Amino acid sequence: MTLFTILFTAALVNNFVLSQFLGICPFLGVSKKVETAAGMGGAVIFVITIASVCTSTLYNLLLKPNDLEYLNTIVFILVIAALVQFVEMVLKKMMPALYKSLGVYLPLITTNCAVLGVALLSVQNDYGILESTINGIGASVGFFLAIVLMAGIREKLENCNIPEVFKGTPIVLITAGLMAIAFCGFGGVSF
């Protein structure tokens, strides 16, 4: 599998939010404004990419050679938690407005199953460090794309005449479902 195929597949075909339903909490919670969604997407890109490098390195150089694969989930969770704490400190110091607008959703990156899912699926697919990094970049760019698209659509829906029964969460879930169907179309692309 080429690196471009891994990148494309992770971002569009197997989009974690829209095809595997991982990371739904921040996807639905932070997608009300494009600026906030882009900030969350940027933080997730950083965390997933760095987590992919770190977890793959630890797995391939420490856990696997020493027959400690059974510890991968615990080790990966610790690495992800440390990275999110780092991102939180940086945002609080350098971008306080974004830090405040993300609110409770920033610490939730720690428990965002998409971050752990990328690391575990890289191990499951037997990716090396480079392939895991590319997979992490693709998955996080896919998350960014999905959350920013959803935020843009939700901003447009604010000005639409939506029947009362569909206002709020129902129209958001319908929109997410339609986006998921649209992303299924990428499954037919071949290289």
PDB file of C-alpha atoms in Angstrom:
ATOM      1  CA  MET A   1       0.000   0.000   0.000  1.00  0.00           C
ATOM      2  CA  THR A   2       1.511   3.347  -1.017  1.00  0.00           C
ATOM      3  CA  LEU A   3       1.768   6.253   1.400  1.00  0.00           C
ATOM      4  CA  PHE A   4      -0.648   8.313  -0.711  1.00  0.00           C
ATOM      5  CA  THR A   5      -3.192   5.498  -0.614  1.00  0.00           C
ATOM      6  CA  ILE A   6      -2.903   5.326   3.181  1.00  0.00           C
ATOM      7  CA  LEU A   7      -3.327   9.122   3.405  1.00  0.00           C
ATOM      8  CA  PHE A   8      -6.303   9.256   1.026  1.00  0.00           C
ATOM      9  CA  THR A   9      -8.004   6.244   2.589  1.00  0.00           C
ATOM     10  CA  ALA A  10      -7.627   7.540   6.137  1.00  0.00           C
ATOM     11  CA  ALA A  11      -8.867  11.033   5.263  1.00  0.00           C
ATOM     12  CA  LEU A  12     -11.792  10.288   2.976  1.00  0.00           C
ATOM     13  CA  VAL A  13     -12.687   6.627   2.489  1.00  0.00           C
ATOM     14  CA  ASN A  14     -12.371   5.525   6.132  1.00  0.00           C
ATOM     15  CA  ASN A  15     -13.059   8.927   7.671  1.00  0.00           C
ATOM     16  CA  PHE A  16     -13.163   8.265  11.401  1.00  0.00           C
ATOM     17  CA  VAL A  17     -16.137  10.505  12.055  1.00  0.00           C
ATOM     18  CA  LEU A  18     -18.288   9.760   9.033  1.00  0.00           C
ATOM     19  CA  SER A  19     -17.592   6.102   8.300  1.00  0.00           C
ATOM     20  CA  GLN A  20     -16.398   4.663  11.601  1.00  0.00           C
ATOM     21  CA  PHE A  21     -18.321   6.983  13.952  1.00  0.00           C
ATOM     22  CA  LEU A  22     -15.328   7.705  16.178  1.00  0.00           C
ATOM     23  CA  GLY A  23     -14.949  11.188  17.649  1.00  0.00           C
ATOM     24  CA  ILE A  24     -18.646  12.027  17.437  1.00  0.00           C
ATOM     25  CA  CYS A  25     -18.720  14.002  20.717  1.00  0.00           C
ATOM     26  CA  PRO A  26     -16.420  16.847  19.608  1.00  0.00           C
ATOM     27  CA  PHE A  27     -17.763  16.570  16.061  1.00  0.00           C
ATOM     28  CA  LEU A  28     -21.287  17.379  17.192  1.00  0.00           C
ATOM     29  CA  GLY A  29     -20.377  19.615  20.135  1.00  0.00           C
ATOM     30  CA  VAL A  30     -17.825  21.947  18.558  1.00  0.00           C
ATOM     31  CA  SER A  31     -19.245  22.226  15.043  1.00  0.00           C
ATOM     32  CA  LYS A  32     -21.484  25.241  15.649  1.00  0.00           C
ATOM     33  CA  LYS A  33     -19.013  27.867  14.376  1.00  0.00           C
ATOM     34  CA  VAL A  34     -16.400  27.393  11.656  1.00  0.00           C
ATOM     35  CA  GLU A  35     -13.691  29.224  13.631  1.00  0.00           C
ATOM     36  CA  THR A  36     -14.138  27.015  16.695  1.00  0.00           C
ATOM     37  CA  ALA A  37     -14.378  23.877  14.555  1.00  0.00           C
ATOM     38  CA  ALA A  38     -11.166  24.813  12.734  1.00  0.00           C
ATOM     39  CA  GLY A  39      -9.414  25.354  16.080  1.00  0.00           C
ATOM     40  CA  MET A  40     -10.563  21.982  17.360  1.00  0.00           C
ATOM     41  CA  GLY A  41      -9.592  20.369  14.062  1.00  0.00           C
ATOM     42  CA  GLY A  42      -6.137  21.919  14.284  1.00  0.00           C
ATOM     43  CA  ALA A  43      -5.671  20.654  17.827  1.00  0.00           C
ATOM     44  CA  VAL A  44      -6.806  17.175  16.773  1.00  0.00           C
ATOM     45  CA  ILE A  45      -4.428  17.216  13.778  1.00  0.00           C
ATOM     46  CA  PHE A  46      -1.544  18.013  16.112  1.00  0.00           C
ATOM     47  CA  VAL A  47      -2.519  15.443  18.748  1.00  0.00           C
ATOM     48  CA  ILE A  48      -3.281  12.570  16.346  1.00  0.00           C
ATOM     49  CA  THR A  49      -0.157  13.162  14.245  1.00  0.00           C
ATOM     50  CA  ILE A  50       2.200  13.368  17.214  1.00  0.00           C
ATOM     51  CA  ALA A  51       0.381  10.505  18.966  1.00  0.00           C
ATOM     52  CA  SER A  52       0.764   8.359  15.835  1.00  0.00           C
ATOM     53  CA  VAL A  53       4.500   8.981  15.747  1.00  0.00           C
ATOM     54  CA  CYS A  54       4.957   8.387  19.484  1.00  0.00           C
ATOM     55  CA  THR A  55       2.717   5.342  19.818  1.00  0.00           C
ATOM     56  CA  SER A  56       4.096   3.676  16.701  1.00  0.00           C
ATOM     57  CA  THR A  57       7.657   4.296  17.829  1.00  0.00           C
ATOM     58  CA  LEU A  58       6.940   2.907  21.290  1.00  0.00           C
ATOM     59  CA  TYR A  59       5.107  -0.086  19.870  1.00  0.00           C
ATOM     60  CA  ASN A  60       7.661  -0.984  17.178  1.00  0.00           C
ATOM     61  CA  LEU A  61      10.811  -0.273  19.197  1.00  0.00           C
ATOM     62  CA  LEU A  62       9.804  -1.188  22.746  1.00  0.00           C
ATOM     63  CA  LEU A  63       6.577  -3.156  23.131  1.00  0.00           C
ATOM     64  CA  LYS A  64       6.771  -5.513  20.145  1.00  0.00           C
ATOM     65  CA  PRO A  65      10.441  -6.557  20.499  1.00  0.00           C
ATOM     66  CA  ASN A  66       9.936  -7.255  24.217  1.00  0.00           C
ATOM     67  CA  ASP A  67       6.640  -9.164  23.759  1.00  0.00           C
ATOM     68  CA  LEU A  68       4.715  -6.471  25.632  1.00  0.00           C
ATOM     69  CA  GLU A  69       2.039  -5.908  22.975  1.00  0.00           C
ATOM     70  CA  TYR A  70      -0.671  -6.473  25.577  1.00  0.00           C
ATOM     71  CA  LEU A  71       0.300  -3.114  27.143  1.00  0.00           C
ATOM     72  CA  ASN A  72      -0.326  -1.116  23.965  1.00  0.00           C
ATOM     73  CA  THR A  73      -3.723   0.298  24.954  1.00  0.00           C
ATOM     74  CA  ILE A  74      -2.500   1.502  28.360  1.00  0.00           C
ATOM     75  CA  VAL A  75       0.690   2.989  26.904  1.00  0.00           C
ATOM     76  CA  PHE A  76      -1.213   4.667  24.078  1.00  0.00           C
ATOM     77  CA  ILE A  77      -3.731   6.230  26.476  1.00  0.00           C
ATOM     78  CA  LEU A  78      -0.906   7.643  28.615  1.00  0.00           C
ATOM     79  CA  VAL A  79       0.851   9.122  25.581  1.00  0.00           C
ATOM     80  CA  ILE A  80      -2.379  10.680  24.295  1.00  0.00           C
ATOM     81  CA  ALA A  81      -3.246  12.145  27.706  1.00  0.00           C
ATOM     82  CA  ALA A  82       0.208  13.733  27.991  1.00  0.00           C
ATOM     83  CA  LEU A  83      -0.046  15.212  24.485  1.00  0.00           C
ATOM     84  CA  VAL A  84      -3.482  16.699  25.154  1.00  0.00           C
ATOM     85  CA  GLN A  85      -2.212  18.286  28.362  1.00  0.00           C
ATOM     86  CA  PHE A  86       0.611  19.832  26.347  1.00  0.00           C
ATOM     87  CA  VAL A  87      -1.804  21.180  23.699  1.00  0.00           C
ATOM     88  CA  GLU A  88      -4.082  22.546  26.412  1.00  0.00           C
ATOM     89  CA  MET A  89      -1.197  24.423  28.075  1.00  0.00           C
ATOM     90  CA  VAL A  90      -0.005  25.856  24.745  1.00  0.00           C
ATOM     91  CA  LEU A  91      -3.495  27.018  23.707  1.00  0.00           C
ATOM     92  CA  LYS A  92      -4.182  28.525  27.124  1.00  0.00           C
ATOM     93  CA  LYS A  93      -0.980  30.547  26.939  1.00  0.00           C
ATOM     94  CA  MET A  94      -0.841  31.424  23.234  1.00  0.00           C
ATOM     95  CA  MET A  95      -4.502  31.474  22.097  1.00  0.00           C
ATOM     96  CA  PRO A  96      -6.701  32.191  25.118  1.00  0.00           C
ATOM     97  CA  ALA A  97      -9.775  33.047  23.023  1.00  0.00           C
ATOM     98  CA  LEU A  98      -9.647  29.681  21.230  1.00  0.00           C
ATOM     99  CA  TYR A  99      -8.912  27.919  24.519  1.00  0.00           C
ATOM    100  CA  LYS A 100     -12.011  29.518  26.055  1.00  0.00           C
ATOM    101  CA  SER A 101     -14.232  28.801  23.033  1.00  0.00           C
ATOM    102  CA  LEU A 102     -13.252  25.112  22.997  1.00  0.00           C
ATOM    103  CA  GLY A 103     -14.158  24.859  26.674  1.00  0.00           C
ATOM    104  CA  VAL A 104     -14.735  21.334  27.925  1.00  0.00           C
ATOM    105  CA  TYR A 105     -14.164  19.824  24.480  1.00  0.00           C
ATOM    106  CA  LEU A 106     -10.398  20.381  24.562  1.00  0.00           C
ATOM    107  CA  PRO A 107      -9.762  17.997  27.470  1.00  0.00           C
ATOM    108  CA  LEU A 108     -12.181  15.599  25.775  1.00  0.00           C
ATOM    109  CA  ILE A 109      -9.562  15.049  23.054  1.00  0.00           C
ATOM    110  CA  THR A 110      -7.933  12.779  25.645  1.00  0.00           C
ATOM    111  CA  THR A 111     -10.980  10.541  25.612  1.00  0.00           C
ATOM    112  CA  ASN A 112     -11.686  11.075  21.910  1.00  0.00           C
ATOM    113  CA  CYS A 113     -11.842   7.525  20.678  1.00  0.00           C
ATOM    114  CA  ALA A 114     -10.617   8.628  17.242  1.00  0.00           C
ATOM    115  CA  VAL A 115      -7.178   9.456  18.679  1.00  0.00           C
ATOM    116  CA  LEU A 116      -6.840   6.043  20.313  1.00  0.00           C
ATOM    117  CA  GLY A 117      -8.507   4.388  17.313  1.00  0.00           C
ATOM    118  CA  VAL A 118      -5.858   5.727  14.922  1.00  0.00           C
ATOM    119  CA  ALA A 119      -3.064   4.350  17.107  1.00  0.00           C
ATOM    120  CA  LEU A 120      -4.710   0.951  17.564  1.00  0.00           C
ATOM    121  CA  LEU A 121      -5.651   0.564  13.898  1.00  0.00           C
ATOM    122  CA  SER A 122      -2.090   1.411  12.869  1.00  0.00           C
ATOM    123  CA  VAL A 123      -0.895  -1.446  15.074  1.00  0.00           C
ATOM    124  CA  GLN A 124      -3.642  -3.732  13.775  1.00  0.00           C
ATOM    125  CA  ASN A 125      -2.681  -2.938  10.161  1.00  0.00           C
ATOM    126  CA  ASP A 126       0.967  -3.650  11.045  1.00  0.00           C
ATOM    127  CA  TYR A 127       2.094  -0.195   9.910  1.00  0.00           C
ATOM    128  CA  GLY A 128       5.641   0.917  10.521  1.00  0.00           C
ATOM    129  CA  ILE A 129       6.464   4.317  11.974  1.00  0.00           C
ATOM    130  CA  LEU A 130       6.217   6.171   8.633  1.00  0.00           C
ATOM    131  CA  GLU A 131       2.959   4.479   7.620  1.00  0.00           C
ATOM    132  CA  SER A 132       1.478   5.159  11.075  1.00  0.00           C
ATOM    133  CA  THR A 133       2.427   8.809  10.809  1.00  0.00           C
ATOM    134  CA  ILE A 134       0.845   9.118   7.361  1.00  0.00           C
ATOM    135  CA  ASN A 135      -2.256   7.296   8.619  1.00  0.00           C
ATOM    136  CA  GLY A 136      -2.429   9.717  11.565  1.00  0.00           C
ATOM    137  CA  ILE A 137      -2.087  12.736   9.305  1.00  0.00           C
ATOM    138  CA  GLY A 138      -4.784  11.417   6.968  1.00  0.00           C
ATOM    139  CA  ALA A 139      -7.175  10.535   9.775  1.00  0.00           C
ATOM    140  CA  SER A 140      -6.743  13.897  11.477  1.00  0.00           C
ATOM    141  CA  VAL A 141      -7.121  15.824   8.221  1.00  0.00           C
ATOM    142  CA  GLY A 142     -10.300  13.816   7.621  1.00  0.00           C
ATOM    143  CA  PHE A 143     -11.551  14.823  11.078  1.00  0.00           C
ATOM    144  CA  PHE A 144     -10.670  18.456  10.340  1.00  0.00           C
ATOM    145  CA  LEU A 145     -12.465  18.321   7.008  1.00  0.00           C
ATOM    146  CA  ALA A 146     -15.579  16.715   8.491  1.00  0.00           C
ATOM    147  CA  ILE A 147     -15.872  19.086  11.459  1.00  0.00           C
ATOM    148  CA  VAL A 148     -15.282  22.242   9.382  1.00  0.00           C
ATOM    149  CA  LEU A 149     -17.779  21.111   6.719  1.00  0.00           C
ATOM    150  CA  MET A 150     -20.333  20.363   9.421  1.00  0.00           C
ATOM    151  CA  ALA A 151     -19.757  23.767  11.035  1.00  0.00           C
ATOM    152  CA  GLY A 152     -20.207  25.514   7.693  1.00  0.00           C
ATOM    153  CA  ILE A 153     -23.434  23.654   7.042  1.00  0.00           C
ATOM    154  CA  ARG A 154     -24.705  24.371  10.564  1.00  0.00           C
ATOM    155  CA  GLU A 155     -23.989  28.083  10.118  1.00  0.00           C
ATOM    156  CA  LYS A 156     -25.992  28.049   6.872  1.00  0.00           C
ATOM    157  CA  LEU A 157     -28.835  26.156   8.564  1.00  0.00           C
ATOM    158  CA  GLU A 158     -29.197  29.019  11.063  1.00  0.00           C
ATOM    159  CA  ASN A 159     -30.756  31.117   8.266  1.00  0.00           C
ATOM    160  CA  CYS A 160     -32.985  28.369   6.864  1.00  0.00           C
ATOM    161  CA  ASN A 161     -36.653  27.860   7.484  1.00  0.00           C
ATOM    162  CA  ILE A 162     -36.531  24.427   9.135  1.00  0.00           C
ATOM    163  CA  PRO A 163     -39.710  22.772  10.453  1.00  0.00           C
ATOM    164  CA  GLU A 164     -39.865  23.022  14.246  1.00  0.00           C
ATOM    165  CA  VAL A 165     -39.661  19.269  14.740  1.00  0.00           C
ATOM    166  CA  PHE A 166     -36.278  19.164  12.936  1.00  0.00           C
ATOM    167  CA  LYS A 167     -34.635  22.141  14.647  1.00  0.00           C
ATOM    168  CA  GLY A 168     -31.570  21.545  16.798  1.00  0.00           C
ATOM    169  CA  THR A 169     -30.178  18.049  17.216  1.00  0.00           C
ATOM    170  CA  PRO A 170     -32.420  16.285  14.652  1.00  0.00           C
ATOM    171  CA  ILE A 171     -31.254  18.405  11.705  1.00  0.00           C
ATOM    172  CA  VAL A 172     -27.628  18.059  12.849  1.00  0.00           C
ATOM    173  CA  LEU A 173     -27.926  14.266  12.918  1.00  0.00           C
ATOM    174  CA  ILE A 174     -29.672  14.208   9.539  1.00  0.00           C
ATOM    175  CA  THR A 175     -26.898  16.411   8.129  1.00  0.00           C
ATOM    176  CA  ALA A 176     -24.212  14.136   9.600  1.00  0.00           C
ATOM    177  CA  GLY A 177     -25.931  11.129   8.045  1.00  0.00           C
ATOM    178  CA  LEU A 178     -26.073  12.803   4.634  1.00  0.00           C
ATOM    179  CA  MET A 179     -22.395  13.745   4.928  1.00  0.00           C
ATOM    180  CA  ALA A 180     -21.569  10.126   5.779  1.00  0.00           C
ATOM    181  CA  ILE A 181     -23.436   8.951   2.690  1.00  0.00           C
ATOM    182  CA  ALA A 182     -21.553  11.496   0.575  1.00  0.00           C
ATOM    183  CA  PHE A 183     -18.200  10.320   1.946  1.00  0.00           C
ATOM    184  CA  CYS A 184     -19.117   6.720   1.060  1.00  0.00           C
ATOM    185  CA  GLY A 185     -18.720   7.805  -2.547  1.00  0.00           C
ATOM    186  CA  PHE A 186     -14.949   8.028  -2.026  1.00  0.00           C
ATOM    187  CA  GLY A 187     -14.913   4.256  -1.472  1.00  0.00           C
ATOM    188  CA  GLY A 188     -15.169   3.692  -5.227  1.00  0.00           C
ATOM    189  CA  VAL A 189     -12.033   5.693  -6.028  1.00  0.00           C
ATOM    190  CA  SER A 190      -9.113   3.486  -7.024  1.00  0.00           C
ATOM    191  CA  PHE A 191      -5.481   4.217  -7.772  1.00  0.00           C
TER     192      PHE A 191
END
